[in-house]
Amino acid sequence: MPTPWKGIGAVIGGFLIHFTLGTLYTFGNMSPYVVSYMRLHSHSKWIGYPDATWIFGLSIFGQGASMAFGGLIEKRIGARLTALLGSWIMSLGVLLSYFAVKSHLGLLVVTYGLLFGVGTGIAYAVAIAASMSWFPSRRGLVGGIVVAGFGGGSLVFDQFQTLYINPDNVRANVTAGGNERYFDQPAIIDRVPSCFVFLGLIYALMQAVGVALLRRPTAAELEERQELVGEAGDDTAAQETALDEGSPSKPRAWKPRRRMDSTPGQMVRKPQFWLLWATFLVNSQSVVYINTQYKSFGLSKGLNDHYLAIVGSLAAAFNAASRVMWGHLHDRVAYRALMFVLSFGMAVLMSTFTLSGAPWYYLLWVCAMFSLFAGNFALFPAACAKLYGQTNLTVNYGLLFTANATSGIIGALLTTVLKDAIGWLGLFLLGAAFSTLGAVFTLLFEVAGRRQELVGEAGDDTAAQETALDEGSPSKPVAMETSEHGNRGGESDSTPGQMVRKPQFWLLWATFLVNSQSVVYINTQYKSFGLSKGLNDHYLAIVGSLAAAFNAASRVMWGHLHDRVAYRALMFVLSFGMAVLMSTFTLSGAPWYYLLWVCAMFSLFAGNFALFPAACAKLYGQTNLTVNYGLLFTANATSGIIGALLTTVLKDAIGWLGLFLLGAAFSTLGAVFTLLFEVAGRV
């Protein structure tokens, strides 16, 4: 196969793998069925929607906790076997859920939550890094395309789940816990266990095809490709070392690079990494809330199940398409600007999600939110690759992705503890607050980069990478050298040890942590909240699909914007937007309002998963990206646990409004951390 087609094949393979891994976002659609079944046929008859948030929370915790480990595995057995191992662990978790759902919530948390997440984490960054390695000058776009699969998985499987379990569009007919609605019709809930079997087998088959296409280029193949595309006269060094420049760099003669990609250790010692991490954390909170609760919220609005399934599929389509858009924008626009738009947009959408119960409003909001939060998963890996290089991208992005894992726990905890007390409005306002924090952290990103420039390190050129993350003007042409890994641009890749010693890494981590709270709340409670609003199950499924579409498409958009817009600006918009959206999510019960808010929040929190890995790569290089991003992603893993705990403990006390307001508060923290990012860089 000619070299260019091998690269395209690798991107397609990565997309297919992520398409199955991204069924993580079908949890919001499956939640009403699973909870309804377990209330009647398991030992956990006490279960409610807030309790089920732990499944999603532990899933993203497992994803974040294992992502860096996946990078280490790749160094021993290669990208293909690592991707296959992780993918099939995830599919095994789905298959074992056939037994777990009949037994106890704790077992289902292990199979459909933790095991699903661990497998996803092992394969996630490997697929991104292998695909990016073929196109080093278009990391944002390529990363956006791959993670578009992650956002688009629910586009298809939301519909499959709903049409298989509830083909006749029967409404949830049991009201409990105030305004939570459940199914008790045997014709519906009896299909839940077998659904896991079909899903697991389909996933495993698709993953095998994707792994067959996925691989990294050899040094000779990369050199051949560079000659074919004319990269001898294309100065991508300025692009790759300037994470957040607002316009393309000028061409200049290409020379072998001097700077090494960042190792995970080097990456975590950078303040910007921790600002990225913190932004990812708080932005992921909206992802949790929307992804888990959009359908429940739709059901609470009286929307029918088939309509909700359609919304879910449309949202998934927007999610997937948006990831490509975000990734493409990341190649052209400063990361900070993109992340700010994402965060702020999510804050607005989440804070206004409950303003209306109209079906069209619900549809629009869900799709918009899925489009926005999709940007996280395009911008973060692209930024991680640009900042820290391709060599360690799998590990580096795995470290960054720990913020999302942390956010999953936080989101599940907050949803469980607060949802019943604060209601739908409070829960979404909480998510909006987290998104606002993400916007603030994004604005702070440039400050962190400048601080790092002033501090500097002997023999460490990664400071230049980090300070370039949020520049708003074209980079100056620089001579380029190439390493044995094929990375270019004078970057010095950071080891994980070097990375974790950087203050900026911990700011990124903290931002990822708090932003992930909104992801937990929204992702686990959006459908439950919808059900409480009287929305029917099919409508909620439609919203979920639309939100997934926005999620996927937004990731591409965020990834692309990350290549052209300053990280801090983008992350601030994302965080602040999530804060606004979550704080206004319960203002209306209209279906159209619900739709718009869910889509908007999914679109915003998607930015975490595009911006954080992209920033991680840019700051700490490609060499150790898998491990480095895995370390950063522990913030998301931590957030998943925290979210689950907070949801369990507070939801009944604070209701939907309180829960979403809590998410909005976390998003606001994310925005603050983003603003502090530049400060961290200057001090």
PDB file of N, CA and C in Angstrom, residues 249-287:
ATOM      1  N   SER A 249       2.035  29.845  10.153  1.00  0.00           N
ATOM      2  CA  SER A 249       3.413  30.306  10.107  1.00  0.00           C
ATOM      3  C   SER A 249       3.864  30.424   8.662  1.00  0.00           C
ATOM      4  N   LYS A 250       4.916  31.195   8.435  1.00  0.00           N
ATOM      5  CA  LYS A 250       5.425  31.390   7.088  1.00  0.00           C
ATOM      6  C   LYS A 250       6.342  30.225   6.706  1.00  0.00           C
ATOM      7  N   PRO A 251       6.302  29.828   5.419  1.00  0.00           N
ATOM      8  CA  PRO A 251       7.148  28.726   4.988  1.00  0.00           C
ATOM      9  C   PRO A 251       8.624  29.061   5.117  1.00  0.00           C
ATOM     10  N   ARG A 252       9.376  28.032   5.396  1.00  0.00           N
ATOM     11  CA  ARG A 252      10.826  28.188   5.444  1.00  0.00           C
ATOM     12  C   ARG A 252      11.455  26.823   5.205  1.00  0.00           C
ATOM     13  N   ALA A 253      12.707  26.851   4.824  1.00  0.00           N
ATOM     14  CA  ALA A 253      13.381  25.593   4.528  1.00  0.00           C
ATOM     15  C   ALA A 253      13.324  24.665   5.728  1.00  0.00           C
ATOM     16  N   TRP A 254      13.123  23.417   5.457  1.00  0.00           N
ATOM     17  CA  TRP A 254      13.011  22.408   6.516  1.00  0.00           C
ATOM     18  C   TRP A 254      14.361  21.774   6.764  1.00  0.00           C
ATOM     19  N   LYS A 255      14.749  21.699   8.035  1.00  0.00           N
ATOM     20  CA  LYS A 255      16.006  21.078   8.426  1.00  0.00           C
ATOM     21  C   LYS A 255      15.737  20.104   9.564  1.00  0.00           C
ATOM     22  N   PRO A 256      16.650  19.190   9.809  1.00  0.00           N
ATOM     23  CA  PRO A 256      16.474  18.275  10.942  1.00  0.00           C
ATOM     24  C   PRO A 256      16.324  19.043  12.232  1.00  0.00           C
ATOM     25  N   ARG A 257      15.532  18.519  13.107  1.00  0.00           N
ATOM     26  CA  ARG A 257      15.214  19.216  14.342  1.00  0.00           C
ATOM     27  C   ARG A 257      16.282  19.006  15.406  1.00  0.00           C
ATOM     28  N   ARG A 258      16.355  19.952  16.325  1.00  0.00           N
ATOM     29  CA  ARG A 258      17.290  19.869  17.439  1.00  0.00           C
ATOM     30  C   ARG A 258      16.588  19.450  18.720  1.00  0.00           C
ATOM     31  N   ARG A 259      15.335  19.835  18.838  1.00  0.00           N
ATOM     32  CA  ARG A 259      14.682  19.683  20.126  1.00  0.00           C
ATOM     33  C   ARG A 259      13.996  18.334  20.246  1.00  0.00           C
ATOM     34  N   MET A 260      14.088  17.744  21.392  1.00  0.00           N
ATOM     35  CA  MET A 260      13.460  16.462  21.651  1.00  0.00           C
ATOM     36  C   MET A 260      12.025  16.665  22.102  1.00  0.00           C
ATOM     37  N   ASP A 261      11.173  15.670  21.790  1.00  0.00           N
ATOM     38  CA  ASP A 261       9.813  15.725  22.296  1.00  0.00           C
ATOM     39  C   ASP A 261       9.832  15.606  23.817  1.00  0.00           C
ATOM     40  N   SER A 262       8.799  16.148  24.428  1.00  0.00           N
ATOM     41  CA  SER A 262       8.725  16.147  25.891  1.00  0.00           C
ATOM     42  C   SER A 262       8.378  14.767  26.420  1.00  0.00           C
ATOM     43  N   THR A 263       9.074  14.369  27.442  1.00  0.00           N
ATOM     44  CA  THR A 263       8.720  13.146  28.148  1.00  0.00           C
ATOM     45  C   THR A 263       7.593  13.472  29.125  1.00  0.00           C
ATOM     46  N   PRO A 264       6.878  12.463  29.603  1.00  0.00           N
ATOM     47  CA  PRO A 264       5.838  12.744  30.600  1.00  0.00           C
ATOM     48  C   PRO A 264       6.374  13.490  31.810  1.00  0.00           C
ATOM     49  N   GLY A 265       7.572  13.128  32.242  1.00  0.00           N
ATOM     50  CA  GLY A 265       8.152  13.812  33.394  1.00  0.00           C
ATOM     51  C   GLY A 265       8.403  15.277  33.130  1.00  0.00           C
ATOM     52  N   GLN A 266       8.878  15.587  31.931  1.00  0.00           N
ATOM     53  CA  GLN A 266       9.089  16.989  31.568  1.00  0.00           C
ATOM     54  C   GLN A 266       7.761  17.722  31.465  1.00  0.00           C
ATOM     55  N   MET A 267       6.780  17.059  30.900  1.00  0.00           N
ATOM     56  CA  MET A 267       5.483  17.683  30.687  1.00  0.00           C
ATOM     57  C   MET A 267       4.812  18.076  31.992  1.00  0.00           C
ATOM     58  N   VAL A 268       4.840  17.190  32.963  1.00  0.00           N
ATOM     59  CA  VAL A 268       4.104  17.457  34.199  1.00  0.00           C
ATOM     60  C   VAL A 268       4.768  18.518  35.063  1.00  0.00           C
ATOM     61  N   ARG A 269       5.968  18.931  34.685  1.00  0.00           N
ATOM     62  CA  ARG A 269       6.615  20.018  35.419  1.00  0.00           C
ATOM     63  C   ARG A 269       6.273  21.387  34.848  1.00  0.00           C
ATOM     64  N   LYS A 270       5.453  21.407  33.811  1.00  0.00           N
ATOM     65  CA  LYS A 270       5.084  22.673  33.190  1.00  0.00           C
ATOM     66  C   LYS A 270       3.765  23.182  33.769  1.00  0.00           C
ATOM     67  N   PRO A 271       3.716  24.439  34.195  1.00  0.00           N
ATOM     68  CA  PRO A 271       2.465  24.999  34.729  1.00  0.00           C
ATOM     69  C   PRO A 271       1.316  24.911  33.733  1.00  0.00           C
ATOM     70  N   GLN A 272       1.633  25.067  32.447  1.00  0.00           N
ATOM     71  CA  GLN A 272       0.566  25.035  31.454  1.00  0.00           C
ATOM     72  C   GLN A 272      -0.100  23.672  31.381  1.00  0.00           C
ATOM     73  N   PHE A 273       0.674  22.631  31.631  1.00  0.00           N
ATOM     74  CA  PHE A 273       0.063  21.307  31.622  1.00  0.00           C
ATOM     75  C   PHE A 273      -1.027  21.221  32.667  1.00  0.00           C
ATOM     76  N   TRP A 274      -0.764  21.767  33.825  1.00  0.00           N
ATOM     77  CA  TRP A 274      -1.740  21.675  34.906  1.00  0.00           C
ATOM     78  C   TRP A 274      -2.921  22.608  34.685  1.00  0.00           C
ATOM     79  N   LEU A 275      -2.685  23.678  33.961  1.00  0.00           N
ATOM     80  CA  LEU A 275      -3.825  24.507  33.566  1.00  0.00           C
ATOM     81  C   LEU A 275      -4.678  23.767  32.547  1.00  0.00           C
ATOM     82  N   LEU A 276      -4.025  23.088  31.619  1.00  0.00           N
ATOM     83  CA  LEU A 276      -4.764  22.250  30.684  1.00  0.00           C
ATOM     84  C   LEU A 276      -5.537  21.182  31.450  1.00  0.00           C
ATOM     85  N   TRP A 277      -4.864  20.569  32.394  1.00  0.00           N
ATOM     86  CA  TRP A 277      -5.484  19.503  33.181  1.00  0.00           C
ATOM     87  C   TRP A 277      -6.710  20.021  33.923  1.00  0.00           C
ATOM     88  N   ALA A 278      -6.546  21.169  34.567  1.00  0.00           N
ATOM     89  CA  ALA A 278      -7.650  21.737  35.338  1.00  0.00           C
ATOM     90  C   ALA A 278      -8.802  22.136  34.427  1.00  0.00           C
ATOM     91  N   THR A 279      -8.468  22.666  33.264  1.00  0.00           N
ATOM     92  CA  THR A 279      -9.513  23.048  32.315  1.00  0.00           C
ATOM     93  C   THR A 279     -10.266  21.823  31.834  1.00  0.00           C
ATOM     94  N   PHE A 280      -9.518  20.767  31.517  1.00  0.00           N
ATOM     95  CA  PHE A 280     -10.130  19.507  31.105  1.00  0.00           C
ATOM     96  C   PHE A 280     -11.028  18.983  32.216  1.00  0.00           C
ATOM     97  N   LEU A 281     -10.576  19.103  33.434  1.00  0.00           N
ATOM     98  CA  LEU A 281     -11.322  18.609  34.586  1.00  0.00           C
ATOM     99  C   LEU A 281     -12.677  19.291  34.712  1.00  0.00           C
ATOM    100  N   VAL A 282     -12.671  20.625  34.741  1.00  0.00           N
ATOM    101  CA  VAL A 282     -13.930  21.340  34.962  1.00  0.00           C
ATOM    102  C   VAL A 282     -14.836  21.252  33.741  1.00  0.00           C
ATOM    103  N   ASN A 283     -14.252  21.246  32.551  1.00  0.00           N
ATOM    104  CA  ASN A 283     -15.077  21.139  31.351  1.00  0.00           C
ATOM    105  C   ASN A 283     -15.741  19.776  31.244  1.00  0.00           C
ATOM    106  N   SER A 284     -15.088  18.759  31.778  1.00  0.00           N
ATOM    107  CA  SER A 284     -15.652  17.412  31.716  1.00  0.00           C
ATOM    108  C   SER A 284     -16.876  17.255  32.608  1.00  0.00           C
ATOM    109  N   GLN A 285     -17.066  18.168  33.542  1.00  0.00           N
ATOM    110  CA  GLN A 285     -18.252  18.093  34.380  1.00  0.00           C
ATOM    111  C   GLN A 285     -19.519  18.226  33.553  1.00  0.00           C
ATOM    112  N   SER A 286     -19.527  19.161  32.633  1.00  0.00           N
ATOM    113  CA  SER A 286     -20.691  19.323  31.767  1.00  0.00           C
ATOM    114  C   SER A 286     -20.906  18.081  30.921  1.00  0.00           C
ATOM    115  N   VAL A 287     -19.814  17.456  30.492  1.00  0.00           N
ATOM    116  CA  VAL A 287     -19.924  16.231  29.715  1.00  0.00           C
ATOM    117  C   VAL A 287     -20.624  15.157  30.535  1.00  0.00           C
TER     118      VAL A 287
END
